[in-house]
C-alpha cells in the first residue's frame, strides 16, 4: 500500500489523456459488428455505439465507440458508458429463511430461530410476522427473536422474511404455529447462564453502548438487566444496550444479568468500564471553511514529519494510510511505519498518540484514510468482511484517539457494503464522527458513479468531499467542454459540475502542494485562492463562470502536508488565510 510514485492518484492516469485519445480513435474505425448486446463487460474488446454490456449486476450502453482497457469499467468512465434505467442495480431478493422453529416457550413468550438466508449481495435484516402483522425486526447477523407479552395457552402463527440493502424482500418462510404455556412456569427453578463477552461498542459525551453474548436457559431467556455500578438502569430483550444520561469525560462500570419468565436471574457478568467522550469531542468544532492535508506514514522522497510538526493551519489531518489485514477479510491495521520511525529517530505509536492528543488540544481533527493509489479494503463480501472492517477500524480509532475516517478508494468499491460499514462505524464513534472522501476527478463526472452513490447514502454524516483535481488530463466541466488540468478553469468548471449533486458545504478542492507531488495538475496556491474566490464570490474567475455563487464552499485539501513542507508550507500559509477571509 506504499506509494510507488510521487502521485496520490493512480500512476497510469498520467497517461490517461493520450490513452483515451488513441482508444477513441481506434473505436471510431469501422466496426465489424453493429450495436448489440455484448454480454459481460471485458477489457480489450472493441465496442460500438449503443452496444450494451452487463457489469456488477447493471446494464450499460456505449456512449462513444472505443476499445476497452482495464480500469475503464462502466461505473468508472461515464464518458464512455451510460447506465440503462431499469436495466441494472440489485434486483435479486434473498432466499426465504428456512427451518423456522421454536426454541423455547413460556406462558407469555415464544422464542424463535431460523436458518440464514442467502443473497447475491448480502442479507441486511429479517422481519418477523405474527400472522400479517410485523412484530419485530433483527439485523442480518441475528437468526433469533423472542416475542413477548403474549397470552397464556394461546396459539400464535409466525413467518419470517429476509431483506437486503436494495430493499428486496424474500418470500416468507414456512408458517410456524406455537402455543404458549398454560401457566407462568412456576416449577421452573433453573436460572439462565451468565452473559459473557460484555464489551463497550461505542461512546458519546453522554452515552455508552454495550454488547454481550446471549445467555441460554432450559425454557427461554426473556430479557437482560443492565447495571451501572450496583444500580439496575435498564432492561432489554436483545444483546445490546445504550445507557444514556451520563456525564462527559467520566468512567462508568457496567454488568449484565439474564432472566427468564419464572423470574430466575443469572449471575451478573464480568464488569466492563466505558469512558464517555469529553465535551465537544476531540478537537472541538470545525470552522466553516476547512483546510485538509494528508500526513505520510511512509517515506517517498518528500519530508518526513512527526505529527507534532504539522502546522496549525491544517484543520483536518488525514493519516495515510490504514493497511489491509491479510488475515481478516475486510479488516485493516495501522502502526507507525518502521522506516518512518527510524528516519525520525524512533517515532513510536505512543509518540503518535501523544501528538494526536496535542492536536486535539489545538482544536484540530485527526482521521485515518483507507485506500490511496494502490491500497484497498476487501469489502466484496458482506460477511464477515463488514464486521471485520468495523471492528478493526473502531479499534484503531479508539487506540489512537482519532475522530473518523477518510475514504480514498481509487480501485473500485462495493457501495452497499461500504455504506453499511461506515454507518455502523459512525454509530459506534458517535456524533463527533468525521467522514471525508477523496474521489478522483473521473469519479465525479456524473451523478451515477460509485462515489456519488456512496455520498448519497452517507451525505447526512459526510463532512467534506475533497475531489482530486490532478492526474486527470482533460475533463468535462458543467458546460460540457473539456478543460485542461492545472488551470483555474479546470478547478471551477469541474467543481461547478459536482455542485449539481454535492452540497457546497460538503465540497472541497483537492490539489498537489508542489509540482513534484503529482504527475500533473499542479497549480500555485494563489490559483487555488482564485478558484475558491470564483466559486464563493464570483470573482477572480478565468474564462469559466460558475452558474451560481457558492459562499458555503467547504474548503481545500492538499496532497500532502509532507510535500507542503518542501516549500516551507507555502500552500498552508497561502490558502488557510484566504479560507478564513471567505464569508
Coordinates of C-alpha atoms in Angstrom, one line a residue:
X1 CA 0.0 0.0 0.0
X2 CA 3.0 2.3 -0.1
X3 CA 3.4 4.9 -2.8
X4 CA 5.5 3.6 -5.6
X5 CA 5.4 7.0 -7.3
X6 CA 5.1 10.6 -6.1
X7 CA 1.4 10.7 -7.1
X8 CA -1.6 10.2 -4.9
X9 CA -3.8 9.3 -7.9
X10 CA -3.3 6.1 -9.8
X11 CA 0.0 6.2 -11.7
X12 CA -1.5 5.3 -15.1
X13 CA -3.7 8.4 -15.0
X14 CA -0.6 10.5 -16.0
X15 CA -1.0 9.0 -19.5
X16 CA -4.8 8.8 -19.5
X17 CA -5.5 11.6 -22.0
X18 CA -3.2 10.1 -24.6
X19 CA -4.6 6.6 -24.0
X20 CA -8.2 7.8 -24.2
X21 CA -7.5 9.6 -27.5
X22 CA -5.8 6.6 -29.0
X23 CA -8.6 4.2 -27.8
X24 CA -11.3 6.5 -29.1
X25 CA -9.6 6.8 -32.4
X26 CA -9.4 3.0 -32.7
X27 CA -13.1 2.8 -31.6
X28 CA -14.1 5.2 -34.4
X29 CA -12.8 2.8 -37.1
X30 CA -15.4 0.8 -38.9
X31 CA -16.8 -1.7 -36.5
X32 CA -17.1 -5.4 -37.6
X33 CA -20.3 -5.8 -35.6
X34 CA -23.3 -3.5 -35.3
X35 CA -24.7 -2.4 -32.0
X36 CA -25.7 -5.4 -29.9
X37 CA -25.9 -7.0 -26.5
X38 CA -22.3 -7.9 -25.9
X39 CA -22.8 -9.8 -22.6
X40 CA -20.5 -9.2 -19.7
X41 CA -18.0 -6.3 -20.0
X42 CA -14.4 -7.3 -20.7
X43 CA -11.2 -5.5 -21.4
X44 CA -9.5 -5.4 -24.8
X45 CA -12.9 -5.5 -26.6
X46 CA -14.0 -3.1 -29.4
X47 CA -17.4 -1.7 -28.5
X48 CA -19.6 0.2 -31.0
X49 CA -22.0 3.0 -30.2
X50 CA -25.2 1.7 -28.4
X51 CA -23.7 -1.7 -27.6
X52 CA -24.9 -2.9 -24.2
X53 CA -23.0 -4.9 -21.6
X54 CA -23.6 -6.0 -18.1
X55 CA -21.3 -5.1 -15.2
X56 CA -21.8 -5.5 -11.4
X57 CA -25.5 -6.5 -11.9
X58 CA -26.3 -3.4 -14.0
X59 CA -26.7 -2.8 -17.7
X60 CA -24.7 -0.1 -19.6
X61 CA -24.9 1.3 -23.1
X62 CA -21.9 2.6 -25.1
X63 CA -21.9 6.4 -25.4
X64 CA -18.7 6.6 -27.6
X65 CA -17.1 3.8 -29.6
X66 CA -13.9 2.6 -28.0
X67 CA -11.7 -0.4 -27.3
X68 CA -11.9 -1.2 -23.6
X69 CA -9.0 -1.1 -21.2
X70 CA -8.6 -2.4 -17.6
X71 CA -9.6 0.5 -15.4
X72 CA -12.3 1.6 -17.9
X73 CA -15.1 -0.5 -16.3
X74 CA -18.5 1.2 -17.0
X75 CA -19.0 2.7 -13.5
X76 CA -15.6 4.3 -13.7
X77 CA -15.9 6.0 -17.0
X78 CA -19.4 7.7 -17.5
X79 CA -18.0 9.5 -20.6
X80 CA -18.0 6.1 -22.3
X81 CA -20.9 4.3 -20.7
X82 CA -24.4 5.2 -19.7
X83 CA -26.4 3.2 -17.1
X84 CA -29.6 1.8 -18.7
X85 CA -32.6 2.8 -16.4
X86 CA -34.3 -0.3 -15.1
X87 CA -31.6 -2.5 -16.6
X88 CA -29.4 -2.9 -13.5
X89 CA -28.9 -2.5 -9.9
X90 CA -29.5 -5.2 -7.3
X91 CA -32.9 -6.6 -8.1
X92 CA -32.4 -10.1 -6.7
X93 CA -34.2 -10.8 -3.4
X94 CA -32.7 -13.0 -0.7
X95 CA -33.8 -16.6 -0.4
X96 CA -36.6 -17.4 2.0
X97 CA -35.5 -18.2 5.6
X98 CA -35.6 -21.9 6.2
X99 CA -36.2 -24.1 9.2
X100 CA -38.3 -21.6 11.2
X101 CA -38.7 -23.2 14.7
X102 CA -39.5 -22.5 18.3
X103 CA -36.6 -22.9 20.7
X104 CA -38.4 -22.0 24.0
X105 CA -42.0 -21.3 25.2
X106 CA -43.4 -19.8 28.4
X107 CA -46.9 -18.6 29.2
X108 CA -46.0 -15.1 27.9
X109 CA -43.1 -15.6 25.4
X110 CA -42.2 -17.6 22.3
X111 CA -38.6 -17.8 21.2
X112 CA -38.0 -18.3 17.5
X113 CA -35.0 -19.2 15.4
X114 CA -34.3 -19.9 11.7
X115 CA -31.5 -20.6 9.2
X116 CA -29.8 -17.8 7.4
X117 CA -31.0 -16.7 4.0
X118 CA -28.6 -16.1 1.1
X119 CA -28.3 -13.1 -1.2
X120 CA -26.2 -12.1 -4.2
X121 CA -25.0 -9.0 -2.3
X122 CA -25.9 -9.6 1.3
X123 CA -28.7 -10.0 3.7
X124 CA -29.1 -6.9 5.9
X125 CA -32.0 -8.0 8.1
X126 CA -35.1 -10.2 8.9
X127 CA -38.7 -9.2 9.6
X128 CA -40.8 -11.4 11.9
X129 CA -44.5 -11.6 11.3
X130 CA -47.3 -12.9 13.5
X131 CA -50.0 -13.6 11.0
X132 CA -49.9 -10.5 8.8
X133 CA -48.6 -8.1 11.5
X134 CA -44.9 -7.2 11.7
X135 CA -43.9 -7.9 15.3
X136 CA -40.1 -7.4 15.1
X137 CA -37.0 -6.9 13.0
X138 CA -33.4 -8.0 13.6
X139 CA -30.1 -7.5 11.8
X140 CA -28.8 -9.8 9.1
X141 CA -26.4 -11.4 11.6
X142 CA -29.2 -12.3 14.0
X143 CA -31.1 -15.5 13.5
X144 CA -33.4 -15.4 16.5
X145 CA -36.3 -13.4 18.0
X146 CA -38.3 -13.5 21.3
X147 CA -41.9 -12.5 21.1
X148 CA -43.0 -11.2 24.5
X149 CA -46.2 -10.0 26.3
X150 CA -48.3 -12.9 24.9
X151 CA -51.4 -14.6 26.4
X152 CA -51.1 -17.9 28.1
X153 CA -52.4 -21.1 26.5
X154 CA -52.8 -19.3 23.1
X155 CA -51.6 -20.4 19.6
X156 CA -49.7 -17.9 17.5
X157 CA -48.6 -18.3 13.9
X158 CA -45.3 -16.9 12.6
X159 CA -43.4 -16.3 9.3
X160 CA -40.0 -14.6 8.7
X161 CA -38.8 -12.7 5.6
X162 CA -35.2 -11.6 4.7
X163 CA -34.3 -8.3 3.1
X164 CA -31.2 -6.7 1.5
X165 CA -29.7 -3.2 1.3
X166 CA -31.5 -2.5 -2.0
X167 CA -34.9 -3.1 -0.4
X168 CA -35.5 -6.5 -2.0
X169 CA -37.6 -8.8 0.3
X170 CA -37.6 -12.6 0.2
X171 CA -40.6 -14.8 0.1
X172 CA -41.9 -15.7 3.5
X173 CA -40.6 -18.7 5.4
X174 CA -42.9 -21.6 6.1
X175 CA -45.6 -20.9 8.7
X176 CA -44.9 -22.0 12.3
X177 CA -47.7 -22.3 14.8
X178 CA -46.7 -22.3 18.5
X179 CA -48.8 -22.4 21.7
X180 CA -47.8 -20.6 24.8
X181 CA -47.8 -22.5 28.1
X182 CA -50.9 -22.6 30.3
X183 CA -49.2 -21.3 33.4
X184 CA -46.4 -19.0 34.4
X185 CA -44.0 -21.9 34.7
X186 CA -43.9 -21.9 38.5
X187 CA -42.0 -25.1 38.5
X188 CA -39.1 -23.6 36.6
X189 CA -36.3 -23.0 39.1
X190 CA -33.3 -23.1 36.8
X191 CA -31.6 -19.7 36.1
X192 CA -30.2 -18.7 32.8
X193 CA -26.4 -18.9 32.2
X194 CA -24.3 -15.8 32.9
X195 CA -23.9 -13.4 29.9
X196 CA -20.4 -13.4 28.6
X197 CA -18.1 -11.2 26.5
X198 CA -19.6 -7.9 27.7
X199 CA -17.9 -5.1 25.8
X200 CA -18.2 -1.4 25.1
X201 CA -19.1 -0.9 21.4
X202 CA -19.3 3.0 21.3
X203 CA -19.3 6.1 23.5
X204 CA -20.5 9.6 23.1
X205 CA -20.3 12.6 25.5
X206 CA -23.5 11.3 27.3
X207 CA -23.8 7.6 26.5
X208 CA -22.1 4.2 26.5
X209 CA -23.2 1.4 24.2
X210 CA -22.8 -2.3 25.2
X211 CA -23.0 -5.7 23.7
X212 CA -22.7 -9.2 25.0
X213 CA -23.1 -12.9 24.1
X214 CA -26.6 -14.3 24.7
X215 CA -27.3 -16.5 27.7
X216 CA -29.1 -19.8 27.5
X217 CA -31.9 -21.3 29.6
X218 CA -33.8 -24.5 30.0
X219 CA -37.0 -22.7 29.0
X220 CA -36.0 -19.4 27.5
X221 CA -34.3 -16.1 28.3
X222 CA -36.8 -13.3 28.3
X223 CA -34.5 -10.3 29.0
X224 CA -31.4 -8.8 30.5
X225 CA -31.0 -6.4 33.3
X226 CA -28.2 -3.8 32.8
X227 CA -26.4 -2.5 35.9
X228 CA -24.4 0.7 36.2
X229 CA -22.3 0.1 39.2
X230 CA -24.7 -1.6 41.6
X231 CA -27.8 0.1 40.2
X232 CA -30.1 -1.5 37.6
X233 CA -30.6 1.1 35.0
X234 CA -32.5 -0.7 32.2
X235 CA -33.9 -4.0 30.9
X236 CA -33.6 -5.1 27.3
X237 CA -34.7 -8.2 25.4
X238 CA -31.7 -8.3 23.0
X239 CA -28.0 -8.5 23.5
X240 CA -27.2 -4.8 23.1
X241 CA -28.0 -1.7 25.2
X242 CA -27.2 2.0 25.2
X243 CA -27.0 3.7 28.6
X244 CA -27.8 7.4 28.3
X245 CA -27.8 10.5 30.5
X246 CA -24.2 10.2 31.5
X247 CA -21.7 12.9 32.3
X248 CA -19.0 13.8 29.7
X249 CA -15.4 12.6 30.3
X250 CA -16.4 10.1 33.0
X251 CA -15.7 6.4 33.5
X252 CA -18.6 4.1 34.2
X253 CA -18.7 0.4 35.1
X254 CA -21.4 -1.9 33.8
X255 CA -22.6 -5.5 34.3
X256 CA -25.4 -7.5 32.8
X257 CA -27.6 -10.4 34.1
X258 CA -30.1 -12.6 32.2
X259 CA -33.6 -13.5 33.4
X260 CA -36.4 -15.9 32.4
X261 CA -40.2 -15.9 32.6
X262 CA -40.2 -17.5 36.0
X263 CA -38.1 -14.7 37.5
X264 CA -34.9 -16.7 37.7
X265 CA -31.8 -14.5 37.4
X266 CA -28.4 -15.5 36.2
X267 CA -25.2 -14.4 37.9
X268 CA -24.0 -10.9 36.8
X269 CA -21.5 -10.8 34.0
X270 CA -17.9 -9.7 34.4
X271 CA -17.8 -5.9 34.6
X272 CA -16.6 -3.6 31.8
X273 CA -15.7 0.1 32.0
X274 CA -16.6 2.7 29.4
X275 CA -15.4 6.4 29.5
X276 CA -17.7 9.0 27.8
X277 CA -16.1 11.5 25.4
X278 CA -15.0 14.9 26.7
X279 CA -17.4 17.7 25.9
X280 CA -17.3 18.6 22.2
X281 CA -15.2 15.6 21.3
X282 CA -11.6 15.6 20.1
X283 CA -10.7 18.9 18.6
X284 CA -14.0 20.7 19.2
X285 CA -15.9 22.2 16.2
X286 CA -14.5 22.6 12.7
X287 CA -14.6 26.1 11.1
X288 CA -17.0 26.8 8.3
X289 CA -14.1 26.6 5.7
X290 CA -11.5 24.0 6.4
X291 CA -8.0 23.1 5.2
X292 CA -7.3 19.4 5.0
X293 CA -3.9 17.7 4.5
X294 CA -2.5 14.2 4.3
X295 CA 0.3 13.0 6.6
X296 CA 2.6 10.3 5.3
X297 CA 3.0 7.2 7.3
X298 CA 5.8 6.1 4.9
X299 CA 8.8 7.5 3.1
X300 CA 8.6 8.6 -0.5
X301 CA 11.1 11.4 -1.2
X302 CA 9.1 14.2 0.5
X303 CA 9.8 15.5 4.0
X304 CA 9.4 13.1 6.9
X305 CA 7.3 14.6 9.7
X306 CA 6.2 13.8 13.2
X307 CA 2.5 14.7 13.6
X308 CA 3.6 17.4 16.1
X309 CA 5.4 19.2 13.3
X310 CA 2.2 19.7 11.2
X311 CA 1.5 23.4 11.2
X312 CA -1.7 24.8 12.9
X313 CA -3.1 25.9 9.6
X314 CA -4.4 22.4 8.9
X315 CA -7.9 21.8 10.4
X316 CA -8.2 18.1 9.4
X317 CA -5.1 15.9 9.4
X318 CA -5.5 12.7 7.5
X319 CA -3.2 9.8 8.4
X320 CA -2.3 7.9 5.2
X321 CA -3.0 5.0 5.2
X322 CA -4.5 2.1 7.0
X323 CA -3.3 -1.2 5.6
X324 CA -5.4 -4.2 4.5
X325 CA -5.3 -7.1 7.1
X326 CA -4.5 -10.2 5.0
X327 CA -5.6 -12.4 8.0
X328 CA -9.1 -10.9 8.2
X329 CA -11.1 -10.2 5.1
X330 CA -12.3 -6.6 5.3
X331 CA -10.1 -5.9 8.3
X332 CA -7.4 -3.1 8.4
X333 CA -4.4 -2.5 10.5
X334 CA -2.3 0.6 11.4
X335 CA 1.0 1.2 13.1
X336 CA 3.8 3.8 12.6
X337 CA 5.8 2.6 9.6
X338 CA 9.1 1.1 10.7
X339 CA 11.1 3.0 8.1
X340 CA 9.5 6.3 9.0
X341 CA 10.1 5.6 12.7
X342 CA 13.8 5.1 12.0
X343 CA 14.0 8.2 9.9
X344 CA 12.5 10.2 12.7
X345 CA 14.9 8.8 15.3
X346 CA 12.5 6.3 16.8
X347 CA 8.9 7.6 16.4
X348 CA 6.5 5.2 18.1
X349 CA 2.8 4.5 18.2
X350 CA 2.9 6.1 21.7
X351 CA 4.5 9.2 20.3
X352 CA 1.9 9.4 17.6
X353 CA -0.9 9.0 20.1
X354 CA 0.5 11.8 22.3
X355 CA 0.9 14.1 19.2
X356 CA -2.8 13.4 18.3
X357 CA -3.9 14.4 21.8
X358 CA -1.9 17.6 21.4
X359 CA -3.6 18.4 18.0
X360 CA -7.0 17.9 19.7
X361 CA -5.9 20.4 22.3
X362 CA -5.3 22.8 19.4
X363 CA -8.8 22.3 18.1
X364 CA -7.8 20.0 15.2
X365 CA -9.4 16.8 13.9
X366 CA -7.2 13.8 13.1
X367 CA -8.7 10.9 11.0
X368 CA -7.3 7.9 9.2
X369 CA -7.6 7.2 5.4
X370 CA -8.3 3.8 3.7
X371 CA -7.1 3.4 0.1
X372 CA -4.7 5.6 -1.7
X373 CA -3.0 5.0 -5.1
X374 CA -2.6 1.2 -4.6
X375 CA -4.3 0.5 -1.3
X376 CA -7.7 -1.1 -1.0
X377 CA -10.1 -2.7 1.6
X378 CA -11.8 -6.1 1.0
X379 CA -15.5 -5.4 1.3
X380 CA -16.5 -7.5 -1.7
X381 CA -18.5 -9.8 0.6
X382 CA -20.9 -8.7 3.4
X383 CA -19.9 -11.3 5.9
X384 CA -17.6 -11.4 7.7
X385 CA -15.9 -8.5 5.9
X386 CA -18.1 -5.7 7.1
X387 CA -17.9 -6.8 10.7
X388 CA -14.1 -7.1 10.4
X389 CA -13.8 -3.7 8.9
X390 CA -16.0 -2.0 11.6
X391 CA -14.3 -3.8 14.5
X392 CA -10.7 -3.2 13.3
X393 CA -11.3 0.4 12.3
X394 CA -13.1 1.1 15.6
X395 CA -10.1 -0.4 17.4
X396 CA -7.7 1.9 15.6
X397 CA -9.9 4.9 16.2
X398 CA -10.1 4.2 20.0
X399 CA -6.4 3.2 20.3
X400 CA -5.1 6.3 18.7
X401 CA -7.9 8.7 19.7
X402 CA -8.9 9.5 16.1
X403 CA -12.0 11.4 15.0
X404 CA -13.1 9.5 11.9
X405 CA -12.3 8.1 8.5
X406 CA -11.3 9.2 5.0
X407 CA -12.4 7.2 2.0
X408 CA -9.8 7.3 -0.7
X409 CA -10.5 4.1 -2.6
X410 CA -9.2 4.6 -6.1
X411 CA -9.5 1.0 -7.3
X412 CA -13.3 0.4 -7.0
X413 CA -15.6 -0.2 -4.1
X414 CA -18.7 -2.2 -3.1
X415 CA -21.0 0.7 -2.4
X416 CA -23.6 -1.3 -0.4
X417 CA -21.1 -3.0 1.9
X418 CA -19.0 0.2 2.4
X419 CA -22.2 2.2 3.2
X420 CA -23.2 -0.4 5.8
X421 CA -19.7 -0.5 7.3
X422 CA -19.4 3.3 7.6
X423 CA -22.8 3.7 9.1
X424 CA -22.0 1.1 11.7
X425 CA -18.7 2.7 12.5
X426 CA -20.3 6.2 12.8
X427 CA -22.9 4.7 15.2
X428 CA -20.1 3.4 17.4
X429 CA -18.0 6.5 17.4
X430 CA -20.9 8.9 17.9
X431 CA -22.0 12.3 16.8
X432 CA -18.4 13.7 16.6
X433 CA -17.6 11.3 13.7
X434 CA -15.7 12.9 10.8
X435 CA -16.2 11.4 7.4
X436 CA -14.2 12.7 4.4
X437 CA -13.9 11.3 0.8
X438 CA -11.2 11.9 -1.8
X439 CA -12.6 10.8 -5.2
X440 CA -10.6 11.2 -8.4
X441 CA -11.9 13.7 -10.9
X442 CA -13.2 10.9 -13.1
X443 CA -15.2 9.6 -10.2
X444 CA -17.2 12.9 -10.2
X445 CA -18.1 13.1 -13.9
X446 CA -21.7 12.0 -13.4
X447 CA -24.3 11.6 -10.7
X448 CA -24.3 7.8 -11.0
X449 CA -20.6 7.0 -10.2
X450 CA -19.8 4.8 -7.3
X451 CA -18.6 7.7 -5.2
X452 CA -21.8 9.6 -5.9
X453 CA -23.8 6.6 -4.8
X454 CA -21.7 6.4 -1.7
X455 CA -22.2 10.1 -1.0
X456 CA -25.9 9.9 -1.5
X457 CA -26.0 7.0 1.0
X458 CA -23.9 8.9 3.6
X459 CA -24.4 12.6 2.9
X460 CA -26.1 13.1 6.3
X461 CA -22.8 12.2 8.0
X462 CA -20.3 13.5 5.4
X463 CA -18.0 16.3 6.5
X464 CA -16.4 17.1 3.1
X465 CA -15.6 15.5 -0.3
X466 CA -12.2 16.7 -1.5
X467 CA -12.0 16.0 -5.2
X468 CA -8.5 15.2 -6.5
X469 CA -8.2 17.8 -9.3
X470 CA -5.0 16.3 -10.6
X471 CA -3.5 13.4 -12.5
X472 CA -6.7 13.8 -14.6
X473 CA -5.9 15.1 -18.1
X474 CA -8.7 16.9 -19.9
X475 CA -12.1 16.5 -18.2
X476 CA -15.6 17.7 -18.9
X477 CA -16.9 20.7 -17.0
X478 CA -20.5 21.6 -16.3
X479 CA -20.8 23.3 -19.7
X480 CA -19.8 20.1 -21.5
X481 CA -16.4 21.5 -22.5
X482 CA -13.2 19.7 -21.9
X483 CA -10.9 21.7 -19.6
X484 CA -7.1 21.0 -19.1
X485 CA -5.8 20.3 -15.6
X486 CA -3.6 22.8 -13.9
X487 CA -5.8 25.8 -14.6
X488 CA -8.3 27.9 -12.6
X489 CA -10.9 27.0 -15.2
X490 CA -10.4 23.3 -14.5
X491 CA -10.9 23.8 -10.8
X492 CA -14.0 25.9 -11.2
X493 CA -15.7 24.1 -14.1
X494 CA -15.2 20.7 -12.6
X495 CA -16.3 21.9 -9.1
X496 CA -19.4 23.5 -10.7
X497 CA -20.2 20.2 -12.3
X498 CA -20.0 18.4 -8.9
X499 CA -22.1 21.1 -7.2
X500 CA -25.1 19.9 -9.1
X501 CA -25.1 16.8 -6.8
X502 CA -23.0 17.7 -3.8
X503 CA -23.9 20.4 -1.2
X504 CA -21.4 23.4 -1.4
X505 CA -20.8 23.0 2.4
X506 CA -19.5 19.4 1.7
X507 CA -17.3 20.1 -1.4
X508 CA -13.6 20.9 -1.3
X509 CA -10.8 21.5 -3.9
X510 CA -8.0 18.9 -3.7
X511 CA -4.7 19.8 -5.3
X512 CA -1.0 18.9 -5.1
X513 CA 1.1 21.0 -2.6
X514 CA 4.0 21.2 -5.1
X515 CA 4.6 20.1 -8.7
X516 CA 6.5 17.0 -7.5
X517 CA 3.6 15.7 -5.5
X518 CA 1.6 14.6 -8.6
X519 CA 2.1 13.6 -12.2
X520 CA 0.1 16.6 -13.4
X521 CA -2.5 19.2 -12.4
X522 CA -0.3 21.4 -10.1
X523 CA -1.4 25.0 -9.7
X524 CA 0.1 27.6 -7.4
X525 CA -1.6 28.3 -4.1
X526 CA -2.6 31.7 -5.5
X527 CA -4.6 29.9 -8.2
X528 CA -6.3 27.8 -5.6
X529 CA -7.4 31.0 -3.9
X530 CA -8.7 32.4 -7.2
X531 CA -10.8 29.3 -7.7
X532 CA -12.2 29.5 -4.2
X533 CA -13.0 33.2 -4.8
X534 CA -14.6 32.4 -8.1
X535 CA -16.8 29.7 -6.6
X536 CA -17.7 31.6 -3.4
X537 CA -17.9 35.2 -4.6
X538 CA -18.0 35.1 -8.4
X539 CA -14.6 37.0 -8.5
X540 CA -11.1 36.1 -9.8
X541 CA -12.5 33.7 -12.3
X542 CA -10.8 32.6 -15.5
X543 CA -12.9 32.2 -18.7
X544 CA -15.3 29.8 -17.0
X545 CA -18.1 31.4 -14.9
X546 CA -20.0 29.2 -12.4
X547 CA -23.7 29.1 -12.8
X548 CA -24.1 30.4 -9.2
X549 CA -22.1 31.7 -6.2
X550 CA -21.3 29.1 -3.5
X551 CA -20.3 31.1 -0.4
X552 CA -20.6 27.8 1.7
X553 CA -17.9 26.0 -0.3
X554 CA -16.2 23.9 2.3
X555 CA -12.5 24.5 1.6
X556 CA -9.4 22.9 0.2
X557 CA -7.2 19.8 0.5
X558 CA -3.7 19.1 -0.4
X559 CA -1.6 16.0 -1.1
X560 CA 0.3 16.5 1.1
X561 CA 1.4 18.1 4.3
X562 CA 4.8 16.4 3.8
X563 CA 5.1 17.8 0.3
X564 CA 4.0 21.2 1.6
X565 CA 6.9 21.2 4.0
X566 CA 9.3 21.1 1.0
X567 CA 8.1 24.6 0.0
X568 CA 8.2 25.9 3.6
X569 CA 4.4 25.3 3.8
X570 CA 3.6 27.7 1.0
X571 CA 0.3 26.0 0.4
X572 CA -0.9 26.2 4.0
X573 CA 0.4 29.7 4.6
X574 CA -1.4 31.0 1.4
X575 CA -4.6 29.1 1.3
X576 CA -5.6 29.0 5.0
X577 CA -5.7 32.8 5.5
X578 CA -7.8 33.1 2.4
X579 CA -10.3 30.4 3.7
X580 CA -10.6 32.5 6.9
X581 CA -11.5 35.5 4.8
X582 CA -14.3 33.8 3.0
X583 CA -17.9 34.6 4.1

